[in-house]
mmCIF file of C-alpha atoms in Angstrom:
data_model
loop_
_atom_site.group_PDB
_atom_site.id
_atom_site.type_symbol
_atom_site.label_atom_id
_atom_site.label_comp_id
_atom_site.label_asym_id
_atom_site.label_seq_id
_atom_site.Cartn_x
_atom_site.Cartn_y
_atom_site.Cartn_z
ATOM 1 C CA MET A 1 23.847 17.261 1.648
ATOM 2 C CA ALA A 2 24.413 14.379 -0.669
ATOM 3 C CA GLN A 3 23.766 11.765 2.200
ATOM 4 C CA GLU A 4 20.527 13.594 2.966
ATOM 5 C CA ILE A 5 19.639 13.434 -0.746
ATOM 6 C CA LEU A 6 20.147 9.707 -0.866
ATOM 7 C CA GLY A 7 18.045 9.111 2.074
ATOM 8 C CA LEU A 8 14.995 11.172 0.902
ATOM 9 C CA ARG A 9 11.546 9.534 0.709
ATOM 10 C CA ASP A 10 9.575 12.720 -0.385
ATOM 11 C CA SER A 11 10.502 15.610 -2.644
ATOM 12 C CA GLU A 12 12.646 18.256 -1.149
ATOM 13 C CA GLU A 13 14.234 21.653 -2.014
ATOM 14 C CA PHE A 14 17.815 22.618 -1.217
ATOM 15 C CA ASP A 15 19.399 25.992 -1.590
ATOM 16 C CA LEU A 16 22.924 26.009 -3.197
ATOM 17 C CA ALA A 17 23.731 29.628 -2.089
ATOM 18 C CA GLY A 18 27.535 29.890 -1.715
ATOM 19 C CA TYR A 19 28.150 26.703 -3.848
ATOM 20 C CA ASP A 20 30.739 27.164 -6.775
ATOM 21 C CA GLY A 21 30.647 25.266 -10.082
ATOM 22 C CA ILE A 22 32.977 22.608 -8.775
ATOM 23 C CA GLN A 23 31.170 21.968 -5.647
ATOM 24 C CA ALA A 24 27.763 21.848 -7.394
ATOM 25 C CA SER A 25 29.216 19.289 -9.949
ATOM 26 C CA SER A 26 30.678 17.246 -7.104
ATOM 27 C CA LEU A 27 27.218 17.409 -5.197
ATOM 28 C CA MET A 28 25.403 16.259 -8.207
ATOM 29 C CA HIS A 29 27.759 13.158 -8.972
ATOM 30 C CA ALA A 30 27.414 12.088 -5.337
ATOM 31 C CA SER A 31 23.898 12.527 -5.134
ATOM 32 C CA PHE A 32 22.717 11.168 -8.694
ATOM 33 C CA SER A 33 25.241 8.736 -9.909
ATOM 34 C CA ASP A 34 23.555 5.834 -8.598
ATOM 35 C CA PRO A 35 19.758 5.007 -8.471
ATOM 36 C CA VAL A 36 17.830 6.189 -5.502
ATOM 37 C CA ASN A 37 16.104 3.582 -3.445
ATOM 38 C CA LEU A 38 12.373 4.143 -3.089
ATOM 39 C CA PRO A 39 9.125 2.174 -2.370
ATOM 40 C CA PRO A 40 7.591 0.505 -5.357
ATOM 41 C CA GLY A 41 5.801 2.918 -7.424
ATOM 42 C CA GLN A 42 7.084 6.224 -5.957
ATOM 43 C CA MET A 43 9.049 9.046 -7.314
ATOM 44 C CA ILE A 44 10.701 11.896 -5.882
ATOM 45 C CA ARG A 45 11.791 15.427 -7.049
ATOM 46 C CA VAL A 46 14.887 17.216 -5.915
ATOM 47 C CA THR A 47 14.864 20.856 -6.298
ATOM 48 C CA PHE A 48 17.783 23.307 -6.241
ATOM 49 C CA VAL A 49 17.714 26.872 -5.800
ATOM 50 C CA ILE A 50 20.341 28.079 -8.101
ATOM 51 C CA GLY A 51 19.789 31.893 -8.557
ATOM 52 C CA GLY A 52 17.475 34.788 -8.531
ATOM 53 C CA GLY A 53 16.709 38.264 -8.914
ATOM 54 C CA LYS A 54 18.619 41.283 -7.671
ATOM 55 C CA LYS A 55 17.995 40.500 -3.787
ATOM 56 C CA VAL A 56 19.798 37.058 -4.048
ATOM 57 C CA ARG A 57 21.826 36.906 -7.283
ATOM 58 C CA GLN A 58 25.163 37.830 -5.440
ATOM 59 C CA LYS A 59 24.830 34.273 -3.623
ATOM 60 C CA TYR A 60 24.935 32.268 -6.741
ATOM 61 C CA PRO A 61 27.600 32.012 -9.566
ATOM 62 C CA GLU A 62 26.265 32.989 -12.907
ATOM 63 C CA THR A 63 27.435 29.887 -14.464
ATOM 64 C CA LEU A 64 25.865 27.657 -11.696
ATOM 65 C CA ALA A 65 22.913 26.243 -14.149
ATOM 66 C CA LYS A 66 25.347 25.403 -16.788
ATOM 67 C CA ASP A 67 27.702 23.777 -14.543
ATOM 68 C CA ILE A 68 24.813 21.357 -13.022
ATOM 69 C CA THR A 69 23.538 20.943 -16.592
ATOM 70 C CA GLN A 70 26.794 19.580 -17.779
ATOM 71 C CA ALA A 71 27.282 17.457 -14.535
ATOM 72 C CA LEU A 72 23.915 15.736 -15.003
ATOM 73 C CA ALA A 73 24.157 15.310 -18.726
ATOM 74 C CA GLY A 74 27.503 13.677 -18.241
ATOM 75 C CA MET A 75 25.816 11.088 -16.217
ATOM 76 C CA GLY A 76 23.115 10.380 -18.892
ATOM 77 C CA PHE A 77 20.437 12.717 -17.628
ATOM 78 C CA GLN A 78 18.365 14.165 -20.144
ATOM 79 C CA GLU A 79 16.810 17.860 -19.903
ATOM 80 C CA ASP A 80 13.130 17.559 -20.236
ATOM 81 C CA ARG A 81 11.276 21.072 -20.114
ATOM 82 C CA GLY A 82 7.869 18.938 -19.539
ATOM 83 C CA ALA A 83 9.259 16.621 -16.883
ATOM 84 C CA CYS A 84 7.017 15.895 -13.771
ATOM 85 C CA CYS A 85 7.386 13.910 -10.585
ATOM 86 C CA SER A 86 6.358 10.597 -12.185
ATOM 87 C CA LEU A 87 8.473 7.358 -12.810
ATOM 88 C CA GLU A 88 8.251 8.024 -16.495
ATOM 89 C CA CYS A 89 10.608 10.926 -15.891
ATOM 90 C CA GLN A 90 13.246 9.526 -14.052
ATOM 91 C CA GLY A 91 16.750 10.315 -15.188
ATOM 92 C CA SER A 92 15.810 13.745 -16.267
ATOM 93 C CA PHE A 93 16.016 17.418 -15.142
ATOM 94 C CA LYS A 94 14.605 20.891 -15.955
ATOM 95 C CA TYR A 95 15.362 24.553 -15.527
ATOM 96 C CA GLN A 96 12.649 26.872 -14.218
ATOM 97 C CA HIS A 97 12.865 30.525 -13.531
ATOM 98 C CA ASP A 98 9.626 31.332 -11.065
ATOM 99 C CA THR A 99 9.023 35.089 -11.749
ATOM 100 C CA ASP A 100 6.671 35.087 -8.695
ATOM 101 C CA LYS A 101 9.241 34.083 -6.285
ATOM 102 C CA ASP A 102 12.031 35.682 -8.292
ATOM 103 C CA LEU A 103 13.995 32.546 -7.989
ATOM 104 C CA LYS A 104 15.806 30.217 -10.386
ATOM 105 C CA PHE A 105 15.563 26.486 -9.802
ATOM 106 C CA MET A 106 16.982 23.094 -11.098
ATOM 107 C CA HIS A 107 14.630 20.245 -10.593
ATOM 108 C CA VAL A 108 16.263 16.812 -10.751
ATOM 109 C CA PHE A 109 14.015 13.611 -11.242
ATOM 110 C CA PRO A 110 16.468 10.912 -10.181
ATOM 111 C CA ARG A 111 16.930 7.339 -11.360
ATOM 112 C CA VAL A 112 15.058 4.978 -8.847
ATOM 113 C CA VAL A 113 15.062 1.434 -7.931
ATOM 114 C CA ALA A 114 12.129 -0.148 -5.879
ATOM 115 C CA GLU A 115 13.464 -1.145 -2.506
ATOM 116 C CA ALA A 116 13.566 -5.014 -1.973
ATOM 117 C CA ALA A 117 12.187 -6.513 1.341
ATOM 118 C CA GLU A 118 15.153 -6.980 3.803
ATOM 119 C CA ALA A 119 16.019 -10.605 4.056
ATOM 120 C CA LYS A 120 15.547 -10.883 7.767
ATOM 121 C CA GLU A 121 12.093 -9.076 7.516
ATOM 122 C CA GLU A 122 10.514 -10.953 4.658
ATOM 123 C CA GLU A 123 7.493 -11.888 6.952
ATOM 124 C CA PHE A 124 6.344 -8.424 6.776
ATOM 125 C CA GLY A 125 4.849 -9.169 3.485
ATOM 126 C CA GLY A 126 4.926 -7.300 -0.131
ATOM 127 C CA ASP A 127 2.164 -4.862 0.440
ATOM 128 C CA LEU A 128 3.384 -3.506 3.792
ATOM 129 C CA PRO A 129 6.281 -0.950 3.102
ATOM 130 C CA SER A 130 9.266 -1.870 5.242
ATOM 131 C CA GLY A 131 9.200 1.531 7.034
ATOM 132 C CA ALA A 132 5.607 0.842 8.202
ATOM 133 C CA ALA A 133 6.540 -2.572 9.253
ATOM 134 C CA ARG A 134 9.382 -1.031 11.424
ATOM 135 C CA LEU A 135 7.104 1.456 12.853
ATOM 136 C CA MET A 136 4.351 -1.175 13.629
ATOM 137 C CA LEU A 137 6.949 -3.307 15.220
ATOM 138 C CA GLY A 138 8.364 -0.671 17.542
ATOM 139 C CA CYS A 139 5.637 1.492 18.432
ATOM 140 C CA PRO A 140 3.841 1.349 21.639
ATOM 141 C CA LEU A 141 0.305 -0.114 21.574
ATOM 142 C CA PHE A 142 -1.726 2.932 21.562
ATOM 143 C CA GLN A 143 0.050 4.222 18.501
ATOM 144 C CA PHE A 144 -0.401 0.600 16.881
ATOM 145 C CA LYS A 145 -4.130 0.769 17.204
ATOM 146 C CA GLU A 146 -4.313 4.241 15.621
ATOM 147 C CA LEU A 147 -1.982 3.150 12.722
ATOM 148 C CA ALA A 148 -3.982 0.038 12.109
ATOM 149 C CA LYS A 149 -7.366 2.045 12.176
ATOM 150 C CA ASP A 150 -5.909 4.588 9.558
ATOM 151 C CA ASN A 151 -4.032 2.156 7.254
ATOM 152 C CA ALA A 152 -5.868 -1.290 7.559
ATOM 153 C CA PRO A 153 -9.595 -0.238 8.156
ATOM 154 C CA ALA A 154 -11.042 -3.391 6.154
ATOM 155 C CA PHE A 155 -11.245 -6.820 7.600
ATOM 156 C CA VAL A 156 -8.870 -8.168 4.933
ATOM 157 C CA GLN A 157 -6.354 -5.673 5.684
ATOM 158 C CA LYS A 158 -6.607 -6.351 9.231
ATOM 159 C CA ARG A 159 -6.402 -10.101 8.578
ATOM 160 C CA ALA A 160 -3.340 -9.477 6.455
ATOM 161 C CA LEU A 161 -1.595 -7.401 9.321
ATOM 162 C CA LEU A 162 -2.523 -9.950 12.007
ATOM 163 C CA LYS A 163 -0.750 -12.608 9.698
ATOM 164 C CA VAL A 164 2.345 -10.294 9.617
ATOM 165 C CA MET A 165 2.410 -9.662 13.404
ATOM 166 C CA LYS A 166 1.973 -13.541 13.981
ATOM 167 C CA GLY A 167 4.864 -14.053 11.845
ATOM 168 C CA VAL A 168 6.820 -11.411 13.823
ATOM 169 C CA ALA A 169 5.889 -13.258 17.072
ATOM 170 C CA SER A 170 7.025 -16.483 15.862
ATOM 171 C CA ARG A 171 10.432 -15.193 15.088
ATOM 172 C CA PHE A 172 10.614 -13.696 18.531
ATOM 173 C CA GLU A 173 9.634 -16.989 20.191
ATOM 174 C CA GLU A 174 12.729 -18.316 18.174
ATOM 175 C CA PHE A 175 14.923 -15.600 19.403
ATOM 176 C CA ASP A 176 13.814 -16.386 22.957
ATOM 177 C CA LYS A 177 14.559 -19.962 22.760
ATOM 178 C CA LYS A 178 18.319 -19.112 21.317
ATOM 179 C CA LEU A 179 18.812 -16.734 24.390
ATOM 180 C CA ILE A 180 17.633 -19.124 26.839
ATOM 181 C CA SER A 181 19.884 -21.734 25.518
ATOM 182 C CA MET A 182 22.803 -19.082 25.812
ATOM 183 C CA GLN A 183 22.950 -18.849 21.996
ATOM 184 C CA THR A 184 23.964 -15.410 20.479
ATOM 185 C CA LEU A 185 21.777 -13.923 18.320
ATOM 186 C CA GLU A 186 22.928 -12.977 14.618
ATOM 187 C CA PRO A 187 23.222 -9.167 14.132
ATOM 188 C CA GLU A 188 20.194 -8.885 11.901
ATOM 189 C CA GLU A 189 18.108 -10.851 14.482
ATOM 190 C CA GLN A 190 19.338 -8.586 17.487
ATOM 191 C CA ASP A 191 18.326 -5.630 15.346
ATOM 192 C CA LEU A 192 14.832 -7.147 14.758
ATOM 193 C CA TYR A 193 14.761 -8.172 18.542
ATOM 194 C CA SER A 194 15.577 -5.105 19.942
ATOM 195 C CA ARG A 195 12.915 -3.099 18.027
ATOM 196 C CA GLY A 196 10.067 -5.134 18.948
ATOM 197 C CA VAL A 197 7.424 -3.711 21.501
ATOM 198 C CA SER A 198 4.554 -5.309 22.997
ATOM 199 C CA ILE A 199 4.078 -7.779 20.073
ATOM 200 C CA GLY A 200 1.989 -10.071 22.037
ATOM 201 C CA ASP A 201 -0.502 -7.507 22.941
ATOM 202 C CA LYS A 202 -0.720 -6.281 19.343
ATOM 203 C CA VAL A 203 -1.557 -9.550 18.173
ATOM 204 C CA GLU A 204 -4.275 -10.085 20.957
ATOM 205 C CA TRP A 205 -5.893 -6.742 19.946
ATOM 206 C CA LEU A 206 -5.942 -7.398 16.411
ATOM 207 C CA SER A 207 -7.553 -10.745 17.051
ATOM 208 C CA GLY A 208 -10.180 -9.102 19.191
ATOM 209 C CA GLU A 209 -10.907 -6.542 16.379
ATOM 210 C CA LEU A 210 -11.286 -9.125 13.813
ATOM 211 C CA GLU A 211 -13.584 -11.242 16.029
ATOM 212 C CA GLU A 212 -15.683 -8.115 16.816
ATOM 213 C CA MET A 213 -16.063 -7.467 13.116
ATOM 214 C CA LEU A 214 -17.334 -10.892 12.392
ATOM 215 C CA VAL A 215 -19.898 -10.525 14.992
ATOM 216 C CA SER A 216 -21.289 -6.984 14.362
ATOM 217 C CA GLY A 217 -19.270 -5.684 11.024
ATOM 218 C CA PRO A 218 -18.575 -3.806 9.130
ATOM 219 C CA LEU A 219 -17.639 -6.150 6.248
ATOM 220 C CA SER A 220 -17.826 -4.937 2.837
ATOM 221 C CA LYS A 221 -19.959 -7.291 0.505
ATOM 222 C CA ALA A 222 -17.025 -8.729 -0.931
ATOM 223 C CA GLU A 223 -15.390 -9.382 2.353
ATOM 224 C CA GLN A 224 -18.778 -11.084 3.549
ATOM 225 C CA LEU A 225 -18.635 -13.279 0.455
ATOM 226 C CA TYR A 226 -15.050 -14.016 1.260
ATOM 227 C CA VAL A 227 -15.637 -15.000 4.887
ATOM 228 C CA VAL A 228 -18.565 -16.969 4.236
ATOM 229 C CA ALA A 229 -17.012 -19.048 1.436
ATOM 230 C CA ASP A 230 -13.958 -19.459 3.759
ATOM 231 C CA PHE A 231 -16.342 -20.892 6.674
ATOM 232 C CA GLN A 232 -17.959 -23.257 4.263
ATOM 233 C CA THR A 233 -14.782 -24.746 2.925
ATOM 234 C CA LYS A 234 -13.803 -25.404 6.490
ATOM 235 C CA GLN A 235 -17.243 -26.803 7.082
ATOM 236 C CA ASP A 236 -16.927 -29.331 4.330
ATOM 237 C CA ALA A 237 -13.692 -30.460 5.659
ATOM 238 C CA LEU A 238 -15.174 -30.882 9.111
ATOM 239 C CA GLU A 239 -18.113 -32.809 7.614
ATOM 240 C CA ALA A 240 -15.543 -35.302 5.927
ATOM 241 C CA ILE A 241 -13.669 -35.777 9.201
ATOM 242 C CA LEU A 242 -17.060 -36.295 11.004
ATOM 243 C CA ARG A 243 -18.164 -38.996 8.470
ATOM 244 C CA ASP A 244 -14.874 -40.764 8.664
ATOM 245 C CA GLN A 245 -15.105 -40.965 12.472
ATOM 246 C CA GLN A 246 -18.641 -42.078 12.289
ATOM 247 C CA SER A 247 -17.588 -44.955 9.905
ATOM 248 C CA LYS A 248 -15.034 -46.117 12.355
ATOM 249 C CA GLY A 249 -17.594 -46.142 15.190
ATOM 250 C CA LYS A 250 -15.820 -43.355 17.091
ATOM 251 C CA LYS A 251 -17.454 -40.746 19.254
ATOM 252 C CA VAL A 252 -18.132 -37.688 17.392
ATOM 253 C CA ASP A 253 -20.021 -35.587 19.941
ATOM 254 C CA LYS A 254 -17.174 -32.818 19.935
ATOM 255 C CA LEU A 255 -16.891 -32.733 16.218
ATOM 256 C CA GLN A 256 -20.812 -32.445 16.033
ATOM 257 C CA ALA A 257 -20.664 -29.412 18.320
ATOM 258 C CA GLN A 258 -17.745 -27.802 16.293
ATOM 259 C CA LEU A 259 -19.795 -28.201 13.231
ATOM 260 C CA LYS A 260 -22.802 -26.624 14.893
ATOM 261 C CA ASP A 261 -20.661 -23.945 16.009
ATOM 262 C CA LEU A 262 -19.025 -23.181 12.679
ATOM 263 C CA GLN A 263 -22.596 -23.203 11.053
ATOM 264 C CA ASP A 264 -24.007 -20.852 13.401
ATOM 265 C CA LYS A 265 -21.023 -18.604 12.848
ATOM 266 C CA CYS A 266 -21.331 -18.699 9.117
ATOM 267 C CA ALA A 267 -24.935 -17.850 9.237
ATOM 268 C CA GLY A 268 -24.262 -14.990 11.673
ATOM 269 C CA VAL A 269 -21.700 -13.626 9.093
ATOM 270 C CA ALA A 270 -24.093 -14.023 6.139
ATOM 271 C CA ALA A 271 -26.833 -12.201 7.844
ATOM 272 C CA LEU A 272 -24.784 -8.981 8.324
ATOM 273 C CA GLN A 273 -25.833 -5.986 6.360
ATOM 274 C CA PRO A 274 -22.889 -4.544 4.374
ATOM 275 C CA PRO A 275 -22.414 -0.745 4.407
ATOM 276 C CA PRO A 276 -22.936 1.317 1.527
ATOM 277 C CA VAL A 277 -20.344 1.064 -1.144
ATOM 278 C CA ARG A 278 -18.166 4.443 -1.322
ATOM 279 C CA ARG A 279 -17.018 5.151 -4.819
ATOM 280 C CA GLY A 280 -13.340 5.333 -5.441
ATOM 281 C CA PRO A 281 -11.741 8.085 -7.542
ATOM 282 C CA ASP A 282 -12.223 8.255 -11.627
ATOM 283 C CA LEU A 283 -9.081 6.698 -12.723
ATOM 284 C CA LYS A 284 -9.869 8.270 -16.309
ATOM 285 C CA GLU A 285 -9.915 11.777 -14.611
ATOM 286 C CA LEU A 286 -6.621 11.013 -12.687
ATOM 287 C CA GLU A 287 -4.923 10.243 -15.909
ATOM 288 C CA GLU A 288 -6.474 13.288 -17.836
ATOM 289 C CA LEU A 289 -5.302 15.650 -14.833
ATOM 290 C CA ARG A 290 -1.870 14.259 -15.104
ATOM 291 C CA LYS A 291 -1.503 14.848 -18.609
ATOM 292 C CA ARG A 292 -3.124 18.308 -18.494
ATOM 293 C CA ILE A 293 -0.708 19.335 -15.923
ATOM 294 C CA GLN A 294 2.286 17.869 -17.920
ATOM 295 C CA GLN A 295 1.067 20.128 -20.788
ATOM 296 C CA LEU A 296 0.981 23.111 -18.568
ATOM 297 C CA ASN A 297 4.460 22.705 -17.227
ATOM 298 C CA LYS A 298 5.727 22.666 -20.839
ATOM 299 C CA ILE A 299 3.820 25.975 -21.481
ATOM 300 C CA GLN A 300 5.156 27.174 -18.102
ATOM 301 C CA ASP A 301 8.777 26.466 -18.951
ATOM 302 C CA LYS A 302 8.396 27.830 -22.551
ATOM 303 C CA LYS A 303 10.803 30.679 -23.496
ATOM 304 C CA GLY A 304 9.685 33.929 -24.479
ATOM 305 C CA LEU A 305 6.187 35.753 -23.791
ATOM 306 C CA LEU A 306 3.033 33.630 -23.603
ATOM 307 C CA SER A 307 0.041 34.288 -25.892
ATOM 308 C CA PRO A 308 -3.133 35.158 -23.972
ATOM 309 C CA ASP A 309 -4.570 31.833 -24.560
ATOM 310 C CA GLU A 310 -1.589 30.156 -23.040
ATOM 311 C CA SER A 311 -1.846 32.654 -19.995
ATOM 312 C CA LYS A 312 -5.403 31.755 -19.500
ATOM 313 C CA GLU A 313 -4.858 28.040 -19.625
ATOM 314 C CA LEU A 314 -1.733 28.467 -17.143
ATOM 315 C CA ALA A 315 -3.998 30.105 -14.791
ATOM 316 C CA LYS A 316 -5.928 27.008 -14.313
ATOM 317 C CA LYS A 317 -2.795 24.999 -13.198
ATOM 318 C CA PRO A 318 -3.339 25.360 -9.568
ATOM 319 C CA ASN A 319 -6.865 24.251 -9.615
ATOM 320 C CA PHE A 320 -5.790 21.132 -11.566
ATOM 321 C CA GLU A 321 -3.010 20.358 -9.060
ATOM 322 C CA GLU A 322 -5.408 20.666 -6.065
ATOM 323 C CA ARG A 323 -7.905 18.459 -7.737
ATOM 324 C CA LEU A 324 -5.199 15.965 -8.622
ATOM 325 C CA LYS A 325 -4.038 16.016 -4.986
ATOM 326 C CA LYS A 326 -7.468 15.081 -3.646
ATOM 327 C CA LEU A 327 -8.073 12.340 -5.961
ATOM 328 C CA GLU A 328 -4.703 10.724 -5.219
ATOM 329 C CA SER A 329 -5.357 10.925 -1.516
ATOM 330 C CA ASP A 330 -8.847 9.425 -2.023
ATOM 331 C CA SER A 331 -7.411 6.723 -4.122
ATOM 332 C CA HIS A 332 -4.920 5.488 -1.005
ATOM 333 C CA THR A 333 -6.915 2.614 0.483
ATOM 334 C CA GLY A 334 -4.097 1.910 3.118
ATOM 335 C CA TRP A 335 -1.930 -1.284 3.080
ATOM 336 C CA PHE A 336 -2.344 -4.622 1.769
ATOM 337 C CA GLU A 337 -4.071 -3.157 -1.268
ATOM 338 C CA SER A 338 -3.704 -6.012 -3.654
ATOM 339 C CA LYS A 339 -5.524 -8.435 -0.897
ATOM 340 C CA VAL A 340 -8.364 -5.521 -1.099
ATOM 341 C CA ARG A 341 -8.388 -5.707 -4.884
ATOM 342 C CA GLU A 342 -8.379 -9.568 -4.861
ATOM 343 C CA VAL A 343 -11.327 -9.653 -2.361
ATOM 344 C CA GLU A 344 -13.274 -7.080 -4.276
ATOM 345 C CA ALA A 345 -12.884 -9.044 -7.477
ATOM 346 C CA LEU A 346 -15.280 -11.677 -5.956
ATOM 347 C CA ILE A 347 -18.324 -9.376 -6.588
ATOM 348 C CA LYS A 348 -17.439 -8.204 -9.924
ATOM 349 C CA PRO A 349 -19.830 -9.482 -12.517
ATOM 350 C CA LYS A 350 -18.583 -12.175 -15.014
ATOM 351 C CA PRO A 351 -19.496 -11.800 -18.672
ATOM 352 C CA GLU A 352 -22.355 -14.302 -19.443
ATOM 353 C CA SER A 353 -21.557 -16.973 -22.077
ATOM 354 C CA ARG A 354 -23.955 -17.259 -24.795
ATOM 355 C CA ARG A 355 -26.191 -20.297 -24.493
ATOM 356 C CA ALA A 356 -28.770 -22.154 -26.566
ATOM 357 C CA PRO A 357 -32.363 -21.460 -26.018
ATOM 358 C CA ARG A 358 -33.633 -23.970 -23.719
ATOM 359 C CA PRO A 359 -36.241 -26.405 -25.334
ATOM 360 C CA ALA A 360 -40.029 -25.778 -24.513
ATOM 361 C CA SER A 361 -40.132 -29.272 -23.063
ATOM 362 C CA ALA A 362 -37.325 -28.832 -20.693
ATOM 363 C CA THR A 363 -38.017 -28.777 -17.202
ATOM 364 C CA PRO A 364 -35.761 -26.446 -15.166
ATOM 365 C CA SER A 365 -33.794 -28.022 -12.409
ATOM 366 C CA ARG A 366 -33.902 -26.825 -9.101
ATOM 367 C CA PRO A 367 -30.616 -25.702 -7.451
ATOM 368 C CA THR A 368 -29.715 -28.108 -4.354
ATOM 369 C CA THR A 369 -26.487 -26.487 -3.220
ATOM 370 C CA GLY A 370 -27.650 -26.475 0.381
ATOM 371 C CA ARG A 371 -25.927 -23.351 0.978
ATOM 372 C CA SER A 372 -27.068 -20.270 2.536
ATOM 373 C CA THR A 373 -27.739 -16.956 0.731
ATOM 374 C CA VAL A 374 -25.949 -13.690 2.063
ATOM 375 C CA ALA A 375 -28.092 -10.644 2.793
ATOM 376 C CA GLY A 376 -28.470 -8.952 -0.784
ATOM 377 C CA GLY A 377 -29.376 -12.045 -2.717
ATOM 378 C CA TRP A 378 -26.056 -13.466 -3.895
ATOM 379 C CA SER A 379 -25.006 -16.999 -3.516
ATOM 380 C CA THR A 380 -22.191 -18.028 -0.978
ATOM 381 C CA SER A 381 -21.185 -21.207 -2.916
ATOM 382 C CA ILE A 382 -19.102 -18.935 -5.436
ATOM 383 C CA GLY A 383 -15.656 -17.374 -4.715
ATOM 384 C CA ARG A 384 -14.849 -20.285 -2.271
ATOM 385 C CA SER A 385 -11.314 -19.895 -0.979
ATOM 386 C CA GLN A 386 -8.958 -22.947 -1.705
ATOM 387 C CA GLY A 387 -7.403 -24.972 0.929
ATOM 388 C CA GLY A 388 -8.439 -24.122 4.542
ATOM 389 C CA SER A 389 -5.241 -25.208 6.569
ATOM 390 C CA ASN A 390 -4.832 -23.330 9.740
ATOM 391 C CA ALA A 391 -1.136 -23.232 10.016
ATOM 392 C CA SER A 392 0.528 -22.275 13.055
ATOM 393 C CA HIS A 393 2.653 -19.364 13.287
ATOM 394 C CA GLY A 394 3.880 -19.853 16.824
ATOM 395 C CA ALA A 395 2.161 -17.020 18.443
ATOM 396 C CA LYS A 396 -0.297 -17.359 21.514
ATOM 397 C CA THR A 397 -3.725 -17.953 20.053
ATOM 398 C CA THR A 398 -7.283 -17.757 21.496
ATOM 399 C CA GLN A 399 -10.370 -19.770 20.815
ATOM 400 C CA ASN A 400 -12.356 -17.405 19.016
ATOM 401 C CA MET A 401 -14.496 -16.961 15.714
ATOM 402 C CA TYR A 402 -11.707 -15.474 13.772
ATOM 403 C CA SER A 403 -9.292 -18.416 14.545
ATOM 404 C CA LEU A 404 -11.518 -20.609 12.522
ATOM 405 C CA LEU A 405 -10.530 -18.545 9.413
ATOM 406 C CA GLY A 406 -7.135 -19.880 9.076
ATOM 407 C CA GLU A 407 -3.789 -17.823 8.092
ATOM 408 C CA ASP A 408 -3.935 -17.799 4.263
#
């Protein structure tokens, strides 16, 4: 059971029927002496059934709760009757007598540490959980498509996922070269290599999906700004090369054709109509619900009879929990959330600086940016991405619209 607890990724319940005090104490030490490895920001609750009413009480020693409490306290755990499944409550435990189920529980909230990315899988990126990375690597193409649509629906998410997969494809090419030259792969390399399924097909499908989104959408308003600014950065770089080649008297027909193609594609993306913005969950409501549920947990764990007002408040708890679950589900935007927030920040209004009144005689200058304006009235000259290099990741590439965006 201890090994199962150490491998948990979600909250779970275990029945300690038949365990005596010594066995239960040993289980606590084996399971909670060291922190549990979990994905960043995640917390779990480990629940033990330790007693109950007349029908089951013979299965549990009367001192089981006391034995577990002493074992946990000896490891530095604190008893907290208001503890809940949040990172703030790690290293605590609480006893509960559920009169509806007629069972007694001990809830343990283990100390946790955020999992670090594996050294040989660093190309998976910080926003893609290692478990998801392994699944995307080893699943068949049809399942890969479904996972990508569910967890990377936005353009910037698919683009980040493509960068990940191209990094994997590059590693696999290195492995192939070593095997062809009769070299032996390291154990970590062999493990990664043996799990890969249809990597080239996955890269090709993702590239096609991104190309289609650039042609017909959907792109959010922020993604549209992000892509157009990226195109314009590359347009500036291409114009500089073109001028340099012209000054040297060299032929520039191909460069001029590339520039015209890039300008057309930029205009096409700028003309797309972004879909309506879907409002996310109210973060203030989320926080208030968590606090309210925590307060109700304290009332629920309170010893003695409850007052009528307390009973009335406690009856609201299931509704609060259901609402919280829905809001937390709505707040999940998928993988690469930090990249989504970074791009969405491009359209957040910036505070206007106070300026002195313009003199009456002053003539307003006419903007001469020479840039196109994206549908909706906002200029594409702001929020331009830096750089613009298109570093190769070793994967097979195709000449399409998406390839012009680079790999940043």
